[in-house]
Short mmCIF file of the C-alpha atoms (twelve columns), coordinates in Angstrom:
data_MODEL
# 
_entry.id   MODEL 
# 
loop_
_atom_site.group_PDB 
_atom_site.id 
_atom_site.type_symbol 
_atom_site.label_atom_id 
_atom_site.label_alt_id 
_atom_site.label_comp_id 
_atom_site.label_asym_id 
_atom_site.label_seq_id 
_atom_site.Cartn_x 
_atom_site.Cartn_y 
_atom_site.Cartn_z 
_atom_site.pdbx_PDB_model_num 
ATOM 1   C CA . UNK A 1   53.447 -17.404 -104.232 1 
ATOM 2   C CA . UNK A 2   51.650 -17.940 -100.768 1 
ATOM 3   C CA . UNK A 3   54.788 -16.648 -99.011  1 
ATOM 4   C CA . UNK A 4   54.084 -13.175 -100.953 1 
ATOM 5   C CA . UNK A 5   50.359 -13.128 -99.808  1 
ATOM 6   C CA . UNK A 6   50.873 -13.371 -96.436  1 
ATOM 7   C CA . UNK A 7   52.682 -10.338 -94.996  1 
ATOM 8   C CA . UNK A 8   50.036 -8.554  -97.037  1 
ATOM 9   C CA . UNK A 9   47.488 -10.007 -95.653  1 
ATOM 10  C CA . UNK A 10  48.896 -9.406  -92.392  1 
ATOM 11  C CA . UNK A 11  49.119 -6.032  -92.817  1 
ATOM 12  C CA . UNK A 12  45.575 -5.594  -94.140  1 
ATOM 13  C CA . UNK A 13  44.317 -7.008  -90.966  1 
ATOM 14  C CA . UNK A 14  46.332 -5.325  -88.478  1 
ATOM 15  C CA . UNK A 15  45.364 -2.079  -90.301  1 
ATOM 16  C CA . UNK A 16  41.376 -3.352  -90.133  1 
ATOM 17  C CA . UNK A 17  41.960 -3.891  -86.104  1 
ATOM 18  C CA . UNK A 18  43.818 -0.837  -85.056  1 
ATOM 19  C CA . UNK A 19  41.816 1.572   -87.308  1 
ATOM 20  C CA . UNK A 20  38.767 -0.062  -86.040  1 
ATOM 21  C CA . UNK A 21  40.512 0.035   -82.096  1 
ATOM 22  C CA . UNK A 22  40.942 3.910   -82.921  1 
ATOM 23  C CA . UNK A 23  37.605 4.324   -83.610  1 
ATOM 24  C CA . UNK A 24  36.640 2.587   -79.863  1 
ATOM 25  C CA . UNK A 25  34.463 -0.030  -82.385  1 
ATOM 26  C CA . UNK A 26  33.876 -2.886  -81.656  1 
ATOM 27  C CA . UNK A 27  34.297 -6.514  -84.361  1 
ATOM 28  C CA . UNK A 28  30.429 -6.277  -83.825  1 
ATOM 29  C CA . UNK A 29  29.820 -2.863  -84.635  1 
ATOM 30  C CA . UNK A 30  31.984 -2.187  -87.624  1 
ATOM 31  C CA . UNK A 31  30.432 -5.160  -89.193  1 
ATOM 32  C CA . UNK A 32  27.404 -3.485  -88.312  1 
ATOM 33  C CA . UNK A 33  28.423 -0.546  -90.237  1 
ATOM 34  C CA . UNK A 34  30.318 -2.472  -93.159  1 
ATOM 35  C CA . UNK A 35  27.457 -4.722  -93.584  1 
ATOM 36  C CA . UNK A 36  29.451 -7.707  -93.331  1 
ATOM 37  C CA . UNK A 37  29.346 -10.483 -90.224  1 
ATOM 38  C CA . UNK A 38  30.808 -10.157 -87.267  1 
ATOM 39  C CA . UNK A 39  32.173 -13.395 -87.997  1 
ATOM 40  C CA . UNK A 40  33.746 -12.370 -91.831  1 
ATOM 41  C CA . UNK A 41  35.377 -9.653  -89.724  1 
ATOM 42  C CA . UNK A 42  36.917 -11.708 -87.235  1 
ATOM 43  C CA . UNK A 43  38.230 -14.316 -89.786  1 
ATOM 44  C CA . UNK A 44  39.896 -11.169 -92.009  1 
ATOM 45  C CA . UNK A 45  41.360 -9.821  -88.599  1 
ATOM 46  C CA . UNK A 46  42.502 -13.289 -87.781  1 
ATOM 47  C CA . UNK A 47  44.166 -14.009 -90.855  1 
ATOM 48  C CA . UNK A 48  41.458 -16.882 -92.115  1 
ATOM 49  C CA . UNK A 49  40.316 -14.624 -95.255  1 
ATOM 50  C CA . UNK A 50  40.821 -12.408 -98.026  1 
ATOM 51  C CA . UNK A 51  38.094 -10.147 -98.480  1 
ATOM 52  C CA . UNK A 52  37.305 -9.300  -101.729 1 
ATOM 53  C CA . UNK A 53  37.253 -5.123  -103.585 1 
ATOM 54  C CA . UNK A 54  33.639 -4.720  -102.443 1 
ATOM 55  C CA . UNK A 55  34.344 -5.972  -98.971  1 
ATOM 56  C CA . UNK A 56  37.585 -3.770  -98.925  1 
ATOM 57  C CA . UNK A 57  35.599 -0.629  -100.096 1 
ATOM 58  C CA . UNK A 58  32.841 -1.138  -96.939  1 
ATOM 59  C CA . UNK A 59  35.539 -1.766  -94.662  1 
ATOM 60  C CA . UNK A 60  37.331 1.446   -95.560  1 
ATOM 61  C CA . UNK A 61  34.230 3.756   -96.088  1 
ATOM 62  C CA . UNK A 62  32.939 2.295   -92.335  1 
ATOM 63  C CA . UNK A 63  36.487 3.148   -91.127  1 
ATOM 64  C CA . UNK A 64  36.456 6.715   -92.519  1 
ATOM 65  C CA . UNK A 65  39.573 6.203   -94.583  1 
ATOM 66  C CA . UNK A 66  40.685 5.165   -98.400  1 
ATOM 67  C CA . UNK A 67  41.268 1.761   -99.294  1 
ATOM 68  C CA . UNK A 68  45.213 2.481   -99.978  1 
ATOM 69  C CA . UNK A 69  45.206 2.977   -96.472  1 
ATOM 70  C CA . UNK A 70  44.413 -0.505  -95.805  1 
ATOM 71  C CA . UNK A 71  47.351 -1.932  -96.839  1 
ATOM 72  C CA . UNK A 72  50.244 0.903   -95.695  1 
ATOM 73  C CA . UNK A 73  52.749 -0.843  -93.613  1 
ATOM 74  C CA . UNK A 74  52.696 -0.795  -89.741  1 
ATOM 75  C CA . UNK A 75  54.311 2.252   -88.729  1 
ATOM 76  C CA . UNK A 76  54.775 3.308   -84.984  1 
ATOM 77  C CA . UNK A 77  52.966 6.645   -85.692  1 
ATOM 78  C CA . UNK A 78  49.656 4.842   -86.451  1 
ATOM 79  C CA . UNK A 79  47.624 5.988   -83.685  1 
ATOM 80  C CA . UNK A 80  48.925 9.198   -83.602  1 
ATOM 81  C CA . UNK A 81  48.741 10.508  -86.746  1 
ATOM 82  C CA . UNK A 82  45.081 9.024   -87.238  1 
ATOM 83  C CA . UNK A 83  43.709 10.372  -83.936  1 
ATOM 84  C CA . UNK A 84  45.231 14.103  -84.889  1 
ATOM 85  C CA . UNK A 85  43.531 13.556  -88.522  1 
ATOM 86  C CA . UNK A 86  40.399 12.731  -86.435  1 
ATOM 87  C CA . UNK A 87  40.428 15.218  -83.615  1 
ATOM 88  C CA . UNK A 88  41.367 17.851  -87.044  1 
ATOM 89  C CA . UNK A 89  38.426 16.887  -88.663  1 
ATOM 90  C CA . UNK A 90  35.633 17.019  -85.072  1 
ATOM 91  C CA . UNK A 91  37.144 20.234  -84.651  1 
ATOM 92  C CA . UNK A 92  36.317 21.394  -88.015  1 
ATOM 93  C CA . UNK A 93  32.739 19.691  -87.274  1 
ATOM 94  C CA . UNK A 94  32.311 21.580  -84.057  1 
ATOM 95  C CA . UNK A 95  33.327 24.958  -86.251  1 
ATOM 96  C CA . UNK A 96  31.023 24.628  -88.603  1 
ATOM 97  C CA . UNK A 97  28.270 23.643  -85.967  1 
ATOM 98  C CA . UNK A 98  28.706 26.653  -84.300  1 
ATOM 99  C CA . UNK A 99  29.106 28.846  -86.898  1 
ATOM 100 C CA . UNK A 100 25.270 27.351  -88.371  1 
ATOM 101 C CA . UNK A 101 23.762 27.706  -84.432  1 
ATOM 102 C CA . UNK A 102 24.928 31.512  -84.643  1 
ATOM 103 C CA . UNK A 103 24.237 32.335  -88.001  1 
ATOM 104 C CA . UNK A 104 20.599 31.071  -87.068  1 
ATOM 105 C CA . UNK A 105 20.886 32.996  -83.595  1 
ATOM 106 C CA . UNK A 106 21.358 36.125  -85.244  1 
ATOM 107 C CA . UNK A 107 19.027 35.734  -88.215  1 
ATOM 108 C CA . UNK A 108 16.152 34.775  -85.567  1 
ATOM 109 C CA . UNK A 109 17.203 37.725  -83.056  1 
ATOM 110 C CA . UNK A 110 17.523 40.374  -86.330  1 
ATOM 111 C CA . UNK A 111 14.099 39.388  -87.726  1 
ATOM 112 C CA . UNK A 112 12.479 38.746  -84.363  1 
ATOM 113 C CA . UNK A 113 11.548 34.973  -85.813  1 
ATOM 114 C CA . UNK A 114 11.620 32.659  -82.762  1 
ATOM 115 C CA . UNK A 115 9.607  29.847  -84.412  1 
# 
């Protein structure tokens, strides 16, 4: 049975260190922003533990993704295909920024409200 576990686990924590590695994070800082210890982190990256649902769900919700997504096989396109979903959604962020700053440009400069 512990043959089974262990290319899963593998997987989960290559997933946890190049989604992480995207993300220019440090161990420190996404167990900062998991609420876990940096230590937990570096024994789940390592191999040393299994984390349990609640630990997965932090993890994944820190990392911006879903928890499927923790445990998709290695695929060469990683990095890639996350950094376009990222750069897809800043873009949309910097949209939607902009569009706000010039709805509120033009409301202020139509009622003459610079307050």
């Amino acid at each position: 049975m512990r043959s089974n576990i262990e290319p899963i686990r593998r997987i989960l924590s290559v997933n946890i260190k190049n989604y992480r590695k995207v993300l220019g994070y440090s161990q420190e800082k996404l167990a900062e922003k998991a609420g876990l210890s940096a230590q937990t982190l570096n024994d789940i990256e390592g191999f040393r533990r299994w984390i349990s649902s609640k630990t997965m769900t932090k993890l994944a919700k820190a990392l911006h993704i879903e928890e499927y997504q923790l445990f998709l096989p290695e695929n060469e396109n990683f990095t890639k295909e996350f950094q376009k979903s990222s750069i897809k959604n800043l873009i949309s962020l910097q949209n939607s920024i902009i569009n706000s700053i010039n709805f509120q440009f033009d409301k202020a400069i139509d009622t003459g409200d610079f307050s």
